[in-house]
Amino acid sequence: MPQTADDLDAVAVRTWCSLALDALGREREAIDAINVYPVADGDTGTNLYLTAESAAAAVEAVFAAHETGTSVPSTADAVRAMAHGALIGARGNSGTILAQLLRGMAGVLAEEPADRAGPERLRLALTRAAASAREAVAHPVEGTVLTVATAAAEAAGRTEAGAGAGAVARAAHEGARIALEATPGQLAVLGRAGVVDAGGRGLVAVLGALVEAVSGRAPERLPTGPTAPAAPAPFAAGDCPAVDDPEGGPAFEVIYLLEAGDGAVERLRARLDVLGDSLVVVGGDGLWNVHVHVDDAGAAVEAGVEAGRPYRIRITHFAADRLHARPEPAQRAVVVVVPGDGLGGLCAEAGATTVLARPGEPPASGELVDAIRRAHAREVVLLPNDADLRHTAAAAAEQARAEGIRVALIPTRAAVQGIAALAVHEADRSFDEDVVAMTAAAGATRYAELAVAERQSWTMAGICQAGDILGLIDGDVAVIGQDVPETARSVLDRMLAAGGELVTLVLGEDIPDALAATLEEHVREGYLAVDTVVYRGGHQCAPLLIGVE
């Protein structure tokens, strides 16, 4: 149940994110169906949902980090996590703008001296959010989510001085709702289609969740009617409204995260503005989310490379998505979550569709669903390769099943278990037989990894100090060492004491090949008939992953 303290603290932020995700989930299809601007691609509701899901997951991660103690995160920690999660998970034009709105609010709420944001801070946060979103859009257009956000901020600003945070949030929601109803008269494409702005409708849902989070009372839901359909069917391929012919605009949507400085980003904005339209660049402090519609997708990516380091690059061909039939799906595919780009390449060579998990940025269920769709198969085996992803993977599998895809989730807990499962995958046998064989291979693989202790801590193996090398076997600290080779040998000895036929070593980016040779020799001299295979994990992988089958 939402709290009723009529303010905004960390718990209220968590509640807000959860309620916003629920609201966008309920309205996703309806919002998708009225999506006609800037491109009638029928995905605004889905993009907003996936962006909110990433924000909510980041906030949950902050709370999970405090579960061992009695305290909860600070409001600043919660809102910063929300903003960061939205930034790295933003999808599409609408999701990118929502991420900047949340970032604008977080910048104010995190400054609050006390650990609760009152009405004045909330007013200022809404104002900052609307202004920063406009600044992020290269060419703001009225009758869009920007107009709705501005109206919300202005309505909040008109509340009486003695009003509580709940009253401020309710005024913002009502102001946004009134502005949303006026959007068809401000933007001709909406008027011709007889719909309100899709992104604006999503923002009204998010603000409604804010009202409920701070006051405990949900506002009245949007009315249904010709400008706000209750649950119309999403546009089918080739059935988008004639108001926005896909051949009339750029052919591609390009989105990527970018690590770059402020000056480089300003130059990037200018270059992308020449290349295309619907340009939105959000973020700051060295991390940005870039969104643009262009005809030359390669040039848009190259511009990002010149500015800094782009990653998580997504390119969507509008015409191909809407006007051309997709080829027949394959019978079976495997989707694998990998902790490093080296393993990603290895799994891709084996025919799998990969999802990269960066440290501190686990993939959301929406990313896994996207990967399942990209695999384009009737049957999919999903390998999460992380115990912490079990619920996320289960949610993704359930959503894909609802779309008619047969999905088997094998609960692999480590990348080496995923490698073992993929090694025995055979698409020619029956689905059930394949899943059983892959599950057995994963289950027969014990896993370990080396990590560096960040601080003094109690472990199953004793007290470790910051900088110690930890050897984790099956998820628990079993060895505490002073250097990587010594700790790796100790871990191997413990694992092979119970027997084994094959050792898999996955080296992190900074680990020299000489270590692999040393460990191979250690296994060869100490354990007869045990083979060793070595792979490179690449960027962001743990220093060393070990598997024993």
Coordinates of C-alpha atoms in Angstrom, one line a residue:
M1 CA 0.0 0.0 0.0
P2 CA 1.3 3.5 -0.8
Q3 CA 2.3 5.6 2.2
T4 CA 0.2 8.6 3.2
A5 CA 2.8 10.9 4.7
D6 CA 2.2 13.5 2.0
D7 CA 5.8 14.0 1.2
L8 CA 8.5 12.4 -1.0
D9 CA 11.2 10.3 0.6
A10 CA 13.0 7.2 -0.5
V11 CA 10.1 4.8 0.2
A12 CA 7.7 7.1 -1.7
V13 CA 10.1 7.2 -4.7
R14 CA 10.2 3.4 -4.7
T15 CA 6.4 3.3 -4.5
W16 CA 6.1 5.9 -7.3
C17 CA 8.3 3.8 -9.6
S18 CA 6.3 0.7 -8.9
L19 CA 2.9 2.4 -9.4
A20 CA 4.1 4.2 -12.6
L21 CA 5.2 0.8 -14.0
D22 CA 1.9 -0.7 -13.2
A23 CA 0.0 2.3 -14.7
L24 CA 2.1 2.2 -17.9
G25 CA 1.6 -1.6 -18.1
R26 CA -2.2 -1.1 -18.0
E27 CA -2.1 1.6 -20.6
R28 CA 0.7 0.3 -22.8
E29 CA -1.5 -1.0 -25.7
A30 CA -3.8 2.0 -25.6
I31 CA -0.8 4.4 -25.8
D32 CA 0.8 2.3 -28.6
A33 CA -2.4 2.5 -30.6
I34 CA -2.6 6.3 -30.6
N35 CA 1.1 6.8 -31.4
V36 CA 1.1 8.9 -34.6
Y37 CA 3.9 11.5 -33.8
P38 CA 6.7 11.9 -34.5
V39 CA 6.5 8.5 -36.3
A40 CA 3.4 6.3 -36.4
D41 CA 5.3 3.2 -35.3
G42 CA 2.9 2.1 -32.5
D43 CA 5.5 1.7 -29.8
T44 CA 5.3 4.8 -27.5
G45 CA 3.5 2.9 -24.7
T46 CA 6.0 0.0 -24.9
N47 CA 9.0 2.4 -24.9
L48 CA 7.7 4.3 -21.9
Y49 CA 7.0 1.0 -20.0
L50 CA 10.5 -0.3 -20.7
T51 CA 12.1 3.0 -19.6
A52 CA 10.0 3.0 -16.4
E53 CA 10.9 -0.7 -15.8
S54 CA 14.6 0.2 -15.9
A55 CA 14.1 3.1 -13.5
A56 CA 12.2 0.9 -11.1
A57 CA 14.8 -1.9 -11.2
A58 CA 17.5 0.6 -10.4
V59 CA 15.6 1.8 -7.3
E60 CA 15.0 -1.8 -6.2
A61 CA 18.7 -2.5 -6.5
V62 CA 19.5 0.4 -4.2
F63 CA 17.0 -0.9 -1.6
A64 CA 18.3 -4.4 -2.0
A65 CA 21.8 -3.1 -1.1
H66 CA 20.3 -1.9 2.3
E67 CA 18.5 -5.2 3.1
T68 CA 21.2 -6.4 5.4
G69 CA 20.9 -3.3 7.7
T70 CA 18.1 -1.5 9.4
S71 CA 18.3 1.7 7.4
V72 CA 16.7 2.6 4.0
P73 CA 18.4 4.5 1.2
S74 CA 18.4 8.3 1.4
T75 CA 16.0 10.2 -0.9
A76 CA 19.0 11.4 -2.9
D77 CA 20.2 7.8 -3.5
A78 CA 16.7 6.7 -4.5
V79 CA 16.1 9.6 -7.0
R80 CA 19.5 9.3 -8.5
A81 CA 19.1 5.6 -9.0
M82 CA 15.7 6.3 -10.6
A83 CA 17.2 8.8 -13.0
H84 CA 20.2 6.7 -13.9
G85 CA 18.0 3.6 -14.5
A86 CA 15.8 5.6 -16.8
L87 CA 18.8 7.0 -18.6
I88 CA 20.4 3.7 -19.4
G89 CA 17.1 2.0 -20.2
A90 CA 15.4 4.7 -22.2
R91 CA 13.7 3.6 -25.4
G92 CA 12.5 5.6 -28.3
N93 CA 11.7 9.3 -28.4
S94 CA 9.2 9.2 -25.6
G95 CA 11.3 7.1 -23.3
T96 CA 14.3 9.4 -23.8
I97 CA 12.3 12.4 -22.9
L98 CA 10.8 10.7 -19.8
A99 CA 14.4 9.9 -18.7
Q100 CA 15.3 13.6 -18.9
L101 CA 12.1 14.6 -17.0
L102 CA 13.1 12.2 -14.2
R103 CA 16.7 13.4 -14.3
G104 CA 15.5 17.0 -14.0
M105 CA 13.4 16.1 -11.0
A106 CA 16.2 14.1 -9.4
G107 CA 18.6 17.0 -9.7
V108 CA 16.4 19.1 -7.4
L109 CA 15.1 16.3 -5.1
A110 CA 18.7 15.1 -4.4
E111 CA 19.6 18.6 -3.2
E112 CA 17.1 18.5 -0.4
P113 CA 18.9 19.1 2.9
A114 CA 16.4 17.0 4.8
D115 CA 15.7 13.4 3.8
R116 CA 12.2 14.2 2.7
A117 CA 11.1 16.4 -0.2
G118 CA 8.3 18.8 0.7
P119 CA 5.9 20.7 -1.5
E120 CA 8.3 23.5 -2.4
R121 CA 11.0 21.1 -3.6
L122 CA 8.4 19.2 -5.6
R123 CA 7.2 22.3 -7.3
L124 CA 10.8 23.2 -8.2
A125 CA 11.5 19.7 -9.3
L126 CA 8.6 19.6 -11.7
T127 CA 9.6 23.0 -13.1
R128 CA 13.2 21.8 -13.6
A129 CA 12.0 18.6 -15.2
A130 CA 9.9 20.4 -17.8
A131 CA 12.7 22.9 -18.6
S132 CA 15.5 20.2 -18.9
A133 CA 13.3 18.1 -21.2
R134 CA 12.8 21.0 -23.6
E135 CA 16.5 21.7 -23.6
A136 CA 17.2 18.1 -24.5
V137 CA 15.0 18.2 -27.6
A138 CA 16.7 19.9 -30.6
H139 CA 13.4 21.4 -32.0
P140 CA 10.6 21.4 -29.4
V141 CA 7.1 21.0 -30.8
E142 CA 3.9 22.1 -29.0
G143 CA 1.1 19.6 -28.6
T144 CA 3.5 16.9 -27.4
V145 CA 4.7 15.5 -24.1
L146 CA 6.8 18.7 -23.7
T147 CA 3.6 20.8 -23.6
V148 CA 2.0 18.4 -21.1
A149 CA 5.1 18.6 -18.8
T150 CA 5.2 22.4 -18.9
A151 CA 1.5 22.5 -18.0
A152 CA 2.0 20.2 -15.1
A153 CA 4.8 22.3 -13.8
E154 CA 2.8 25.5 -14.1
A155 CA -0.2 24.0 -12.4
A156 CA 2.0 22.8 -9.5
G157 CA 3.4 26.3 -9.2
R158 CA 0.0 27.8 -8.8
T159 CA -0.8 25.8 -5.7
E160 CA -1.2 27.7 -2.4
A161 CA 1.8 28.2 -0.2
G162 CA 0.4 25.9 2.5
A163 CA -0.4 23.0 0.2
G164 CA 1.2 19.7 0.9
A165 CA 3.2 17.6 -1.5
G166 CA 0.1 15.5 -2.3
A167 CA -1.8 18.6 -3.3
V168 CA 1.1 19.8 -5.5
A169 CA 1.3 16.4 -7.2
R170 CA -2.5 16.3 -7.7
A171 CA -2.4 19.8 -9.3
A172 CA 0.4 18.8 -11.6
H173 CA -1.6 15.7 -12.7
E174 CA -4.7 17.7 -13.3
G175 CA -2.8 20.4 -15.3
A176 CA -1.2 17.7 -17.4
R177 CA -4.5 16.0 -18.0
I178 CA -6.1 19.3 -19.2
A179 CA -3.1 20.0 -21.4
L180 CA -3.3 16.5 -22.9
E181 CA -6.9 17.0 -23.9
A182 CA -5.9 20.1 -25.8
T183 CA -3.0 18.5 -27.8
P184 CA -5.1 17.6 -30.9
G185 CA -5.8 21.3 -31.4
Q186 CA -2.1 22.1 -31.2
L187 CA -0.6 19.5 -33.5
A188 CA -2.3 19.0 -36.8
V189 CA -1.2 15.3 -37.1
L190 CA -3.0 14.5 -33.9
G191 CA -6.1 16.4 -34.9
R192 CA -6.3 14.6 -38.2
A193 CA -6.0 11.2 -36.5
G194 CA -8.4 12.2 -33.7
V195 CA -6.1 11.3 -30.9
V196 CA -4.2 12.9 -28.0
D197 CA -0.4 12.9 -27.8
A198 CA 0.8 9.4 -26.9
G199 CA 3.8 10.5 -24.9
G200 CA 1.7 13.0 -23.1
R201 CA -0.8 10.4 -22.1
G202 CA 2.1 8.3 -20.7
L203 CA 3.3 11.3 -18.6
V204 CA -0.3 11.7 -17.2
A205 CA -0.1 8.1 -16.1
V206 CA 3.3 8.6 -14.4
L207 CA 2.1 11.8 -12.6
G208 CA -1.0 9.9 -11.5
A209 CA 1.3 7.4 -9.9
L210 CA 3.1 10.2 -8.2
V211 CA -0.1 11.5 -6.7
E212 CA -0.9 8.0 -5.3
A213 CA 2.7 7.6 -3.9
V214 CA 2.7 10.8 -1.9
S215 CA -1.0 11.0 -0.9
G216 CA -2.1 7.4 -0.8
R217 CA -5.1 8.2 -3.1
A218 CA -5.1 7.5 -6.8
P219 CA -6.5 10.2 -9.1
E220 CA -9.4 9.4 -11.4
R221 CA -8.2 7.6 -14.5
L222 CA -8.3 9.2 -17.9
P223 CA -11.7 9.0 -19.6
T224 CA -12.2 6.9 -22.7
G225 CA -13.4 8.4 -25.9
P226 CA -12.3 9.3 -29.4
T227 CA -9.2 11.1 -28.2
A228 CA -8.3 8.6 -25.5
P229 CA -9.4 5.1 -26.6
A230 CA -9.8 2.5 -23.8
A231 CA -7.9 -0.4 -25.3
P232 CA -7.8 -0.3 -29.1
A233 CA -5.8 -2.9 -31.0
P234 CA -2.2 -1.9 -31.9
F235 CA -1.6 -0.9 -35.5
A236 CA -0.9 -3.9 -37.7
A237 CA 1.9 -3.9 -40.2
G238 CA 1.0 -1.5 -43.0
D239 CA -2.0 -0.3 -41.1
C240 CA -0.6 2.9 -39.5
P241 CA -2.6 6.1 -40.0
A242 CA -2.0 7.9 -43.3
V243 CA -1.2 11.1 -41.3
D244 CA 2.4 9.9 -41.0
D245 CA 3.5 7.9 -44.0
P246 CA 6.8 6.1 -43.1
E247 CA 8.2 6.9 -46.5
G248 CA 7.9 10.6 -45.8
G249 CA 10.5 10.8 -43.0
P250 CA 13.9 9.3 -42.2
A251 CA 14.3 5.6 -42.6
F252 CA 16.0 4.7 -39.3
E253 CA 15.8 5.3 -35.6
V254 CA 19.2 5.2 -33.9
I255 CA 19.7 5.1 -30.2
Y256 CA 22.8 4.6 -28.1
L257 CA 24.4 5.3 -24.8
L258 CA 27.4 7.5 -25.0
E259 CA 30.4 8.1 -22.7
A260 CA 31.6 11.6 -23.6
G261 CA 32.3 15.1 -22.2
D262 CA 30.0 18.0 -22.5
G263 CA 31.9 19.8 -25.2
A264 CA 32.0 16.7 -27.4
V265 CA 28.2 16.2 -26.9
E266 CA 27.5 19.8 -28.0
R267 CA 29.4 19.1 -31.2
L268 CA 27.5 15.8 -31.6
R269 CA 24.2 17.6 -31.3
A270 CA 25.0 20.0 -34.1
R271 CA 26.1 17.2 -36.4
L272 CA 23.1 14.9 -35.7
D273 CA 20.8 17.9 -36.2
V274 CA 22.0 18.1 -39.7
L275 CA 21.8 14.4 -40.3
G276 CA 18.2 13.9 -39.3
D277 CA 15.3 14.9 -37.0
S278 CA 13.6 13.9 -33.7
L279 CA 16.9 14.5 -32.0
V280 CA 16.9 14.1 -28.3
V281 CA 20.2 13.9 -26.2
V282 CA 19.7 13.5 -22.5
G283 CA 22.0 12.8 -19.6
G284 CA 25.2 14.5 -18.2
D285 CA 28.2 13.8 -16.0
G286 CA 29.8 11.9 -18.8
L287 CA 27.0 9.5 -19.7
W288 CA 24.3 10.3 -22.3
N289 CA 21.5 8.7 -24.1
V290 CA 21.3 9.7 -27.8
H291 CA 18.2 9.4 -30.0
V292 CA 17.7 10.5 -33.6
H293 CA 15.8 9.6 -36.8
V294 CA 18.1 9.5 -39.8
D295 CA 18.5 8.1 -43.3
D296 CA 22.1 7.3 -42.8
A297 CA 22.3 5.2 -39.6
G298 CA 26.1 4.6 -40.1
A299 CA 26.8 8.3 -40.1
A300 CA 24.8 8.7 -36.8
V301 CA 26.9 6.0 -35.1
E302 CA 30.1 7.3 -36.5
A303 CA 29.3 10.7 -35.1
G304 CA 29.0 9.0 -31.7
V305 CA 32.3 7.3 -32.1
E306 CA 34.0 10.7 -32.8
A307 CA 32.3 12.2 -29.7
G308 CA 33.2 9.4 -27.3
R309 CA 32.4 5.7 -26.7
P310 CA 28.9 4.7 -27.9
Y311 CA 27.5 1.3 -26.8
R312 CA 24.1 -0.4 -26.5
I313 CA 23.5 0.7 -30.1
R314 CA 20.0 0.0 -31.4
I315 CA 19.0 0.7 -35.0
T316 CA 15.4 0.3 -36.1
H317 CA 14.4 0.4 -39.8
F318 CA 11.0 2.0 -39.8
A319 CA 10.0 0.9 -43.3
A320 CA 11.3 -2.7 -42.8
D321 CA 9.3 -3.0 -39.5
R322 CA 6.1 -1.7 -41.0
L323 CA 6.0 -2.3 -44.7
H324 CA 7.9 -5.6 -45.3
A325 CA 7.0 -9.0 -44.2
R326 CA 9.6 -10.7 -42.0
P327 CA 11.0 -14.0 -43.0
E328 CA 9.6 -17.2 -41.6
P329 CA 10.9 -17.7 -38.0
A330 CA 13.5 -20.4 -37.3
Q331 CA 12.3 -23.4 -35.4
R332 CA 14.6 -22.9 -32.4
A333 CA 17.0 -20.4 -30.9
V334 CA 19.0 -19.8 -27.8
V335 CA 19.2 -16.4 -25.9
V336 CA 22.1 -16.0 -23.6
V337 CA 23.0 -13.2 -21.1
V338 CA 26.8 -12.7 -21.1
P339 CA 29.0 -10.7 -18.7
G340 CA 31.5 -9.6 -21.3
D341 CA 31.8 -8.9 -25.0
G342 CA 34.3 -11.7 -25.5
L343 CA 31.8 -14.3 -24.3
G344 CA 29.2 -12.5 -26.4
G345 CA 31.2 -13.1 -29.5
L346 CA 31.8 -16.8 -28.5
C347 CA 28.1 -17.4 -28.0
A348 CA 27.1 -15.5 -31.2
E349 CA 29.5 -17.8 -33.1
A350 CA 27.6 -20.7 -31.7
G351 CA 24.4 -19.3 -33.1
A352 CA 23.0 -17.7 -29.9
T353 CA 21.4 -14.3 -29.5
T354 CA 23.2 -12.4 -26.8
V355 CA 22.3 -9.8 -24.2
L356 CA 25.3 -8.0 -22.5
A357 CA 25.1 -7.5 -18.8
R358 CA 27.3 -4.7 -17.6
P359 CA 28.4 -4.4 -13.9
G360 CA 25.7 -2.7 -11.9
E361 CA 23.4 -2.7 -15.0
P362 CA 21.6 -6.0 -15.2
P363 CA 19.3 -6.3 -18.2
A364 CA 15.6 -5.6 -17.5
S365 CA 12.9 -8.0 -18.6
G366 CA 12.1 -5.8 -21.5
E367 CA 15.7 -6.3 -22.9
L368 CA 15.3 -10.0 -22.6
V369 CA 12.0 -10.0 -24.3
D370 CA 13.5 -7.9 -27.1
A371 CA 16.3 -10.5 -27.5
I372 CA 13.8 -13.3 -27.6
R373 CA 12.0 -11.4 -30.4
R374 CA 15.2 -10.7 -32.3
A375 CA 16.0 -14.4 -32.2
H376 CA 12.9 -14.8 -34.4
A377 CA 12.2 -18.4 -33.6
R378 CA 9.1 -20.5 -32.6
E379 CA 11.0 -22.1 -29.7
V380 CA 13.6 -20.3 -27.5
V381 CA 15.9 -21.5 -24.7
L382 CA 16.7 -18.7 -22.3
L383 CA 20.0 -18.8 -20.3
P384 CA 20.1 -15.9 -17.8
N385 CA 23.6 -17.0 -16.4
D386 CA 23.0 -15.1 -13.1
A387 CA 21.0 -16.2 -10.0
D388 CA 19.9 -12.6 -9.5
L389 CA 18.2 -12.6 -12.9
R390 CA 15.9 -15.5 -12.2
H391 CA 12.8 -13.3 -11.6
T392 CA 13.6 -11.0 -14.5
A393 CA 14.1 -13.9 -16.8
A394 CA 10.9 -15.6 -15.7
A395 CA 8.9 -12.4 -16.4
A396 CA 10.5 -12.1 -19.8
A397 CA 9.7 -15.7 -20.6
E398 CA 6.1 -15.3 -19.5
Q399 CA 5.7 -12.2 -21.7
A400 CA 7.2 -14.0 -24.7
R401 CA 4.9 -17.0 -24.1
A402 CA 1.9 -14.6 -24.2
E403 CA 3.1 -13.6 -27.7
G404 CA 3.0 -17.2 -28.9
I405 CA 6.7 -18.1 -28.5
R406 CA 7.5 -21.4 -26.7
V407 CA 10.2 -20.5 -24.2
A408 CA 12.1 -22.7 -21.8
L409 CA 14.0 -21.0 -19.0
I410 CA 17.1 -22.9 -17.8
P411 CA 18.1 -21.4 -14.5
T412 CA 21.8 -21.1 -15.2
R413 CA 23.6 -19.2 -12.4
A414 CA 26.9 -18.4 -14.1
A415 CA 28.3 -17.8 -17.5
V416 CA 30.3 -21.1 -17.5
Q417 CA 27.0 -23.0 -16.9
G418 CA 25.6 -21.2 -19.9
I419 CA 28.6 -22.2 -22.0
A420 CA 28.2 -25.8 -21.0
A421 CA 24.5 -25.8 -21.9
L422 CA 25.2 -24.1 -25.3
A423 CA 27.9 -26.7 -26.0
V424 CA 25.3 -29.6 -26.0
H425 CA 22.5 -27.6 -27.8
E426 CA 21.2 -29.5 -30.9
A427 CA 18.4 -27.8 -32.8
D428 CA 17.6 -31.1 -34.7
R429 CA 16.3 -33.0 -31.7
S430 CA 13.0 -32.3 -30.0
F431 CA 12.6 -29.2 -27.9
D432 CA 12.0 -31.1 -24.7
E433 CA 15.0 -33.4 -25.3
D434 CA 17.2 -30.4 -26.1
V435 CA 16.1 -28.6 -22.9
V436 CA 16.7 -31.6 -20.8
A437 CA 20.2 -32.1 -22.2
M438 CA 21.1 -28.5 -21.8
T439 CA 19.8 -28.4 -18.3
A440 CA 21.8 -31.5 -17.3
A441 CA 25.0 -30.0 -18.7
A442 CA 24.5 -26.8 -16.8
G443 CA 23.6 -28.6 -13.6
A444 CA 26.8 -30.7 -13.9
T445 CA 29.0 -27.6 -14.0
R446 CA 30.3 -26.2 -10.8
Y447 CA 31.2 -22.5 -11.1
A448 CA 33.5 -20.1 -9.5
E449 CA 34.9 -16.6 -10.0
L450 CA 37.6 -14.4 -8.6
A451 CA 36.7 -10.9 -7.4
V452 CA 38.5 -8.1 -5.6
A453 CA 37.2 -7.2 -2.1
E454 CA 36.0 -3.6 -1.9
R455 CA 36.1 -3.3 1.9
Q456 CA 36.6 -5.2 5.0
S457 CA 33.9 -7.8 5.5
W458 CA 33.0 -11.1 7.2
T459 CA 32.8 -14.0 4.7
M460 CA 32.3 -17.8 4.9
A461 CA 36.1 -18.1 4.6
G462 CA 36.9 -15.5 7.3
I463 CA 37.5 -11.8 7.4
C464 CA 38.7 -10.2 4.2
Q465 CA 40.3 -6.8 3.8
A466 CA 39.9 -4.3 0.9
G467 CA 42.0 -5.3 -2.0
D468 CA 42.1 -9.1 -1.1
I469 CA 41.3 -11.5 -3.9
L470 CA 38.2 -13.5 -3.2
G471 CA 37.5 -16.9 -4.6
L472 CA 33.8 -17.6 -4.8
I473 CA 32.6 -21.2 -5.4
D474 CA 29.0 -21.7 -6.2
G475 CA 28.3 -18.2 -5.1
D476 CA 30.0 -18.3 -1.6
V477 CA 33.4 -17.0 -0.7
A478 CA 35.6 -20.1 -0.2
V479 CA 39.2 -18.7 -0.5
I480 CA 40.8 -15.4 0.5
G481 CA 44.1 -14.7 -1.2
Q482 CA 46.6 -12.0 -1.9
D483 CA 47.1 -12.4 -5.6
V484 CA 45.1 -13.9 -8.6
P485 CA 47.4 -16.9 -9.4
E486 CA 47.6 -18.1 -5.8
T487 CA 43.8 -17.7 -5.3
A488 CA 43.0 -19.3 -8.6
R489 CA 45.1 -22.4 -7.9
S490 CA 43.4 -22.8 -4.5
V491 CA 40.0 -22.5 -6.0
L492 CA 40.8 -25.1 -8.7
D493 CA 42.1 -27.5 -6.1
R494 CA 39.0 -27.2 -4.0
M495 CA 36.7 -27.8 -7.0
L496 CA 38.7 -30.7 -8.5
A497 CA 38.9 -32.4 -5.1
A498 CA 35.4 -33.6 -5.9
G499 CA 36.4 -34.8 -9.4
G500 CA 36.0 -33.4 -12.8
E501 CA 36.7 -34.0 -16.5
L502 CA 36.8 -30.5 -18.0
V503 CA 38.0 -27.1 -16.6
T504 CA 36.8 -23.9 -18.3
L505 CA 38.7 -20.7 -17.7
V506 CA 37.3 -17.3 -18.8
L507 CA 39.9 -14.6 -18.6
G508 CA 38.9 -11.0 -17.9
E509 CA 40.2 -8.1 -20.0
D510 CA 43.2 -7.3 -17.8
I511 CA 44.3 -10.9 -17.1
P512 CA 47.4 -11.9 -19.1
D513 CA 47.5 -15.1 -21.2
A514 CA 50.4 -16.3 -19.0
L515 CA 48.0 -16.9 -16.1
A516 CA 46.0 -19.3 -18.3
A517 CA 49.2 -21.2 -19.2
T518 CA 50.1 -21.4 -15.5
L519 CA 46.7 -22.7 -14.5
E520 CA 46.6 -25.2 -17.4
E521 CA 50.0 -26.6 -16.3
H522 CA 48.7 -26.8 -12.7
V523 CA 45.7 -28.9 -13.8
R524 CA 47.7 -31.0 -16.1
E525 CA 50.4 -31.9 -13.5
G526 CA 48.0 -32.4 -10.6
Y527 CA 44.9 -34.0 -12.2
L528 CA 45.2 -36.8 -14.8
A529 CA 42.7 -36.9 -17.6
V530 CA 41.3 -33.4 -16.9
D531 CA 41.2 -31.1 -19.9
T532 CA 41.3 -27.3 -19.9
V533 CA 39.7 -24.9 -22.3
V534 CA 40.4 -21.1 -22.2
Y535 CA 38.2 -18.2 -23.4
R536 CA 38.6 -14.5 -23.3
G537 CA 35.7 -12.8 -21.5
G538 CA 36.6 -9.3 -22.8
H539 CA 35.6 -5.9 -21.5
Q540 CA 33.8 -5.8 -18.1
C541 CA 34.1 -9.5 -17.4
A542 CA 35.2 -10.6 -13.9
P543 CA 39.0 -11.2 -13.5
L544 CA 38.5 -14.9 -13.9
L545 CA 35.6 -17.3 -14.3
I546 CA 36.1 -21.0 -13.6
G547 CA 33.9 -24.0 -14.5
V548 CA 34.4 -27.6 -13.7
E549 CA 32.4 -30.3 -15.4

